[in-house]
């Protein structure tokens, strides 16, 4: 492993993000969506360390009494690439080539490089965690996490993915009137749901009772009996033994005849 110095420093994450609003009108109704984007005017963090690590694998062997070397450059990894992308993504392609060149096991070579780079990687992580960029990005990630949680909670409660049309990423209410509309729709849906459930319970209590006997107690009008007769004929034709050769429909016919008695037709 060889340390080399790059000619110029690299740039890191953006120093600031800002809230952006996008408005559009459909059928006379204007809606505004709130998101956030990098503030290009504020610039990006400058990363002062220019160190890059050139990784190569060597093999010494003897030929005709002379010591010779075989070498394969696995790749070069910058200081900050180790933090952002890790070791594997940076050396995978080069290590596969080295594995073929030296006829060596890929995993064995990877372990060799990893053991060499791990102390360096740990030192780089500790150094980077002391920088302003790291602290700002950590705060930004925490903000995004809170925003995502609030967005999921909003959708779970109201059943609509409209959080970003009411709030910005900081949780500040930007569109109170639209939020009132969503809440009103939610209350109306809740009221309808309760009303429908009450109707279902009352219907079940009045007409079901859980037994055929309670149905049989009902007095049917002449028009209702004509409809029930048609139902009886349809069922009888569907399950009559003569029309179902090879099938035992005794139980079905017993049930149909029982219904006929209970219907009083």
Tab-separated table of C-alpha atoms in Angstrom:
chain	number	residue	atom	x	y	z
A	1	UNK	CA	0.000	0.000	0.000
A	2	UNK	CA	1.389	3.392	-1.001
A	3	UNK	CA	0.175	6.848	0.011
A	4	UNK	CA	-0.019	9.441	-2.743
A	5	UNK	CA	-1.193	13.059	-2.666
A	6	UNK	CA	-3.870	14.349	-5.017
A	7	UNK	CA	-3.356	17.698	-6.717
A	8	UNK	CA	-6.483	19.378	-5.383
A	9	UNK	CA	-8.923	18.927	-2.488
A	10	UNK	CA	-12.300	17.339	-3.108
A	11	UNK	CA	-15.728	18.755	-2.326
A	12	UNK	CA	-18.107	17.237	0.184
A	13	UNK	CA	-21.825	17.602	0.880
A	14	UNK	CA	-23.733	20.850	0.550
A	15	UNK	CA	-23.457	23.142	3.552
A	16	UNK	CA	-27.135	24.060	3.535
A	17	UNK	CA	-30.469	22.840	2.221
A	18	UNK	CA	-33.492	25.055	1.748
A	19	UNK	CA	-37.246	24.530	1.569
A	20	UNK	CA	-38.681	24.702	-1.926
A	21	UNK	CA	-42.361	25.062	-2.818
A	22	UNK	CA	-43.965	24.042	-6.093
A	23	UNK	CA	-47.511	25.177	-6.890
A	24	UNK	CA	-49.846	23.888	-9.572
A	25	UNK	CA	-53.512	24.378	-10.432
A	26	UNK	CA	-55.954	21.645	-11.511
A	27	UNK	CA	-59.620	22.416	-12.244
A	28	UNK	CA	-59.316	25.777	-10.534
A	29	UNK	CA	-57.783	24.349	-7.353
A	30	UNK	CA	-54.222	25.374	-6.474
A	31	UNK	CA	-52.023	23.011	-4.516
A	32	UNK	CA	-48.516	23.566	-3.154
A	33	UNK	CA	-45.958	20.840	-2.490
A	34	UNK	CA	-43.083	21.442	-0.045
A	35	UNK	CA	-39.695	19.771	-0.440
A	36	UNK	CA	-36.086	20.738	0.127
A	37	UNK	CA	-33.033	20.986	-2.063
A	38	UNK	CA	-29.353	21.865	-1.716
A	39	UNK	CA	-28.682	25.579	-1.414
A	40	UNK	CA	-26.101	25.957	-4.177
A	41	UNK	CA	-25.376	29.541	-3.187
A	42	UNK	CA	-24.096	28.399	0.219
A	43	UNK	CA	-21.572	26.099	-1.441
A	44	UNK	CA	-20.195	22.729	-0.392
A	45	UNK	CA	-17.805	21.620	2.298
A	46	UNK	CA	-14.197	21.518	1.182
A	47	UNK	CA	-12.368	18.356	2.134
A	48	UNK	CA	-8.764	19.311	2.853
A	49	UNK	CA	-7.149	15.874	2.995
A	50	UNK	CA	-5.669	14.957	-0.393
A	51	UNK	CA	-4.330	11.536	0.533
A	52	UNK	CA	-5.108	8.578	-1.680
A	53	UNK	CA	-4.074	4.971	-1.136
A	54	UNK	CA	-2.619	2.953	-3.997
A	55	UNK	CA	-3.101	-0.748	-3.335
A	56	UNK	CA	-1.096	-3.361	-5.191
A	57	UNK	CA	-0.321	-7.041	-4.721
A	58	UNK	CA	3.161	-8.455	-5.312
A	59	UNK	CA	4.403	-11.984	-5.710
A	60	UNK	CA	8.086	-12.959	-5.684
A	61	UNK	CA	9.262	-16.102	-7.445
A	62	UNK	CA	12.498	-17.587	-8.719
A	63	UNK	CA	13.151	-18.268	-12.391
A	64	UNK	CA	16.431	-19.578	-13.802
A	65	UNK	CA	18.087	-18.871	-10.488
A	66	UNK	CA	16.953	-15.251	-10.414
A	67	UNK	CA	14.313	-13.683	-8.134
A	68	UNK	CA	11.522	-12.034	-10.071
A	69	UNK	CA	8.374	-10.141	-9.048
A	70	UNK	CA	4.858	-10.171	-10.379
A	71	UNK	CA	2.743	-7.127	-9.532
A	72	UNK	CA	-0.921	-6.166	-9.944
A	73	UNK	CA	-2.371	-2.773	-9.041
A	74	UNK	CA	-5.731	-3.391	-7.371
A	75	UNK	CA	-6.751	0.257	-7.357
A	76	UNK	CA	-6.406	3.668	-5.778
A	77	UNK	CA	-8.800	4.810	-3.060
A	78	UNK	CA	-9.059	8.370	-1.851
A	79	UNK	CA	-9.328	9.242	1.823
A	80	UNK	CA	-12.995	10.211	1.534
A	81	UNK	CA	-13.979	7.355	-0.792
A	82	UNK	CA	-13.123	4.935	2.000
A	83	UNK	CA	-15.722	6.696	4.169
A	84	UNK	CA	-18.427	7.080	1.534
A	85	UNK	CA	-18.139	3.833	-0.418
A	86	UNK	CA	-16.107	1.487	1.757
A	87	UNK	CA	-13.325	-0.866	0.762
A	88	UNK	CA	-15.266	-3.514	-1.171
A	89	UNK	CA	-16.804	-1.210	-3.789
A	90	UNK	CA	-13.443	0.431	-4.399
A	91	UNK	CA	-11.327	-2.685	-5.002
A	92	UNK	CA	-13.737	-5.380	-6.213
A	93	UNK	CA	-12.920	-5.131	-9.934
A	94	UNK	CA	-9.153	-4.850	-9.413
A	95	UNK	CA	-9.142	-7.707	-6.934
A	96	UNK	CA	-10.901	-10.008	-9.382
A	97	UNK	CA	-8.177	-9.264	-11.916
A	98	UNK	CA	-5.480	-9.979	-9.314
A	99	UNK	CA	-7.183	-13.246	-8.401
A	100	UNK	CA	-6.976	-14.390	-12.026
A	101	UNK	CA	-3.408	-13.170	-12.497
A	102	UNK	CA	-2.013	-14.890	-9.410
A	103	UNK	CA	-4.374	-17.884	-9.567
A	104	UNK	CA	-5.315	-17.063	-5.994
A	105	UNK	CA	-8.597	-17.280	-4.104
A	106	UNK	CA	-10.532	-13.988	-4.224
A	107	UNK	CA	-11.593	-14.112	-0.566
A	108	UNK	CA	-8.035	-14.794	0.566
A	109	UNK	CA	-6.769	-11.747	-1.301
A	110	UNK	CA	-9.624	-9.596	0.007
A	111	UNK	CA	-8.852	-10.576	3.606
A	112	UNK	CA	-5.211	-9.686	2.995
A	113	UNK	CA	-6.086	-6.192	1.766
A	114	UNK	CA	-8.770	-5.667	4.414
A	115	UNK	CA	-6.406	-6.510	7.272
A	116	UNK	CA	-3.938	-3.992	5.893
A	117	UNK	CA	-6.525	-1.235	5.402
A	118	UNK	CA	-8.701	-1.676	8.513
A	119	UNK	CA	-6.465	0.367	10.877
A	120	UNK	CA	-6.304	3.154	8.284
A	121	UNK	CA	-10.070	3.083	7.744
A	122	UNK	CA	-10.757	3.260	11.483
A	123	UNK	CA	-8.425	6.248	11.845
A	124	UNK	CA	-10.091	8.031	8.928
A	125	UNK	CA	-13.561	7.483	10.416
A	126	UNK	CA	-12.519	8.945	13.755
A	127	UNK	CA	-10.958	11.955	12.062
A	128	UNK	CA	-13.956	12.583	9.821
A	129	UNK	CA	-16.383	12.413	12.749
A	130	UNK	CA	-14.688	15.503	14.186
A	131	UNK	CA	-15.391	17.619	11.101
A	132	UNK	CA	-18.164	20.171	10.695
A	133	UNK	CA	-19.400	18.355	7.577
A	134	UNK	CA	-20.008	15.138	9.510
A	135	UNK	CA	-21.935	16.936	12.264
A	136	UNK	CA	-24.102	18.858	9.779
A	137	UNK	CA	-24.881	15.713	7.782
A	138	UNK	CA	-25.797	13.815	10.970
A	139	UNK	CA	-28.253	16.560	11.951
A	140	UNK	CA	-29.664	16.565	8.423
A	141	UNK	CA	-30.121	12.783	8.450
A	142	UNK	CA	-31.928	12.991	11.807
A	143	UNK	CA	-34.224	15.681	10.387
A	144	UNK	CA	-35.029	13.531	7.348
A	145	UNK	CA	-35.793	10.572	9.613
A	146	UNK	CA	-38.228	12.631	11.717
A	147	UNK	CA	-39.832	13.929	8.534
A	148	UNK	CA	-40.296	10.399	7.152
A	149	UNK	CA	-41.839	9.217	10.441
A	150	UNK	CA	-44.245	12.173	10.542
A	151	UNK	CA	-45.207	11.548	6.920
A	152	UNK	CA	-45.969	7.858	7.608
A	153	UNK	CA	-48.012	8.735	10.710
A	154	UNK	CA	-50.019	11.313	8.742
A	155	UNK	CA	-50.806	8.832	5.961
A	156	UNK	CA	-51.713	6.108	8.464
A	157	UNK	CA	-54.153	8.412	10.280
A	158	UNK	CA	-55.813	10.200	7.366
A	159	UNK	CA	-55.362	7.583	4.630
A	160	UNK	CA	-53.832	10.065	2.154
A	161	UNK	CA	-50.230	10.797	1.166
A	162	UNK	CA	-50.626	14.564	1.513
A	163	UNK	CA	-48.272	15.432	4.382
A	164	UNK	CA	-45.880	17.393	2.158
A	165	UNK	CA	-48.810	19.456	0.877
A	166	UNK	CA	-49.448	20.661	4.430
A	167	UNK	CA	-46.065	20.722	6.194
A	168	UNK	CA	-42.456	21.439	5.281
A	169	UNK	CA	-39.547	19.212	6.297
A	170	UNK	CA	-39.163	21.082	9.608
A	171	UNK	CA	-42.710	20.115	10.612
A	172	UNK	CA	-43.995	23.654	10.181
A	173	UNK	CA	-47.624	23.902	9.044
A	174	UNK	CA	-47.640	25.729	5.715
A	175	UNK	CA	-51.174	25.094	4.444
A	176	UNK	CA	-53.633	25.214	7.394
A	177	UNK	CA	-56.712	25.497	5.176
A	178	UNK	CA	-55.843	22.384	3.185
A	179	UNK	CA	-55.160	20.501	6.415
A	180	UNK	CA	-58.643	21.485	7.625
A	181	UNK	CA	-60.112	19.998	4.426
A	182	UNK	CA	-58.265	16.721	4.982
A	183	UNK	CA	-59.389	16.589	8.618
A	184	UNK	CA	-63.003	17.310	7.624
A	185	UNK	CA	-62.927	14.504	5.041
A	186	UNK	CA	-61.432	12.193	7.649
A	187	UNK	CA	-64.184	12.989	10.175
A	188	UNK	CA	-66.851	12.455	7.510
A	189	UNK	CA	-65.377	9.069	6.595
A	190	UNK	CA	-65.213	8.082	10.258
A	191	UNK	CA	-68.845	9.078	10.767
A	192	UNK	CA	-69.931	7.138	7.671
A	193	UNK	CA	-67.982	4.094	8.815
A	194	UNK	CA	-69.599	4.174	12.266
A	195	UNK	CA	-73.044	4.624	10.722
A	196	UNK	CA	-72.525	1.704	8.349
A	197	UNK	CA	-71.277	-0.548	11.148
A	198	UNK	CA	-74.315	0.332	13.272
A	199	UNK	CA	-76.573	-0.464	10.313
A	200	UNK	CA	-74.872	-3.829	9.825
A	201	UNK	CA	-75.248	-4.719	13.497
A	202	UNK	CA	-78.919	-3.721	13.559
A	203	UNK	CA	-79.645	-5.651	10.370
A	204	UNK	CA	-77.947	-8.740	11.742
A	205	UNK	CA	-79.846	-8.503	15.031
A	206	UNK	CA	-83.196	-8.004	13.314
A	207	UNK	CA	-83.021	-10.572	10.543
A	208	UNK	CA	-80.275	-13.009	11.339
A	209	UNK	CA	-80.522	-14.259	14.864
A	210	UNK	CA	-78.080	-16.976	13.823
A	211	UNK	CA	-80.729	-19.616	12.968
A	212	UNK	CA	-83.204	-20.596	10.295
A	213	UNK	CA	-85.941	-20.581	12.921
A	214	UNK	CA	-85.798	-16.810	13.356
A	215	UNK	CA	-86.064	-16.349	9.579
A	216	UNK	CA	-89.055	-18.665	9.484
A	217	UNK	CA	-90.934	-16.504	11.938
A	218	UNK	CA	-91.128	-13.699	9.401
A	219	UNK	CA	-94.422	-13.178	7.575
A	220	UNK	CA	-93.888	-12.716	3.846
A	221	UNK	CA	-96.097	-10.733	1.514
A	222	UNK	CA	-97.557	-12.340	-1.615
A	223	UNK	CA	-94.953	-10.600	-3.785
A	224	UNK	CA	-92.139	-11.858	-1.573
A	225	UNK	CA	-93.533	-15.397	-1.692
A	226	UNK	CA	-93.585	-15.319	-5.500
A	227	UNK	CA	-89.889	-14.409	-5.438
A	228	UNK	CA	-89.139	-17.151	-2.908
A	229	UNK	CA	-90.941	-19.712	-5.085
A	230	UNK	CA	-88.683	-18.795	-7.994
A	231	UNK	CA	-85.675	-19.230	-5.717
A	232	UNK	CA	-86.972	-22.625	-4.600
A	233	UNK	CA	-87.442	-23.805	-8.190
A	234	UNK	CA	-83.943	-22.686	-9.158
A	235	UNK	CA	-82.401	-24.478	-6.186
A	236	UNK	CA	-84.466	-27.634	-6.778
A	237	UNK	CA	-83.403	-27.836	-10.407
A	238	UNK	CA	-79.776	-27.306	-9.454
A	239	UNK	CA	-79.671	-30.073	-6.848
A	240	UNK	CA	-82.419	-32.543	-7.891
A	241	UNK	CA	-81.027	-36.122	-7.798
A	242	UNK	CA	-82.394	-36.918	-11.284
A	243	UNK	CA	-80.455	-33.974	-12.722
A	244	UNK	CA	-77.228	-34.858	-10.898
A	245	UNK	CA	-76.397	-38.456	-11.833
A	246	UNK	CA	-73.362	-39.721	-10.021
A	247	UNK	CA	-73.622	-37.098	-7.259
A	248	UNK	CA	-75.248	-37.432	-3.858
A	249	UNK	CA	-77.391	-34.307	-3.402
A	250	UNK	CA	-79.582	-35.688	-0.607
A	251	UNK	CA	-78.316	-33.250	1.988
A	252	UNK	CA	-78.781	-30.281	-0.324
A	253	UNK	CA	-82.389	-31.276	-1.147
A	254	UNK	CA	-83.186	-31.704	2.544
A	255	UNK	CA	-81.934	-28.185	3.187
A	256	UNK	CA	-83.945	-26.795	0.244
A	257	UNK	CA	-87.156	-28.490	1.453
A	258	UNK	CA	-86.550	-27.149	4.939
A	259	UNK	CA	-86.282	-23.637	3.527
A	260	UNK	CA	-89.521	-24.183	1.601
A	261	UNK	CA	-91.330	-25.010	4.839
A	262	UNK	CA	-89.854	-22.060	6.707
A	263	UNK	CA	-90.743	-19.690	3.870
A	264	UNK	CA	-94.328	-20.993	3.896
A	265	UNK	CA	-94.561	-21.528	0.146
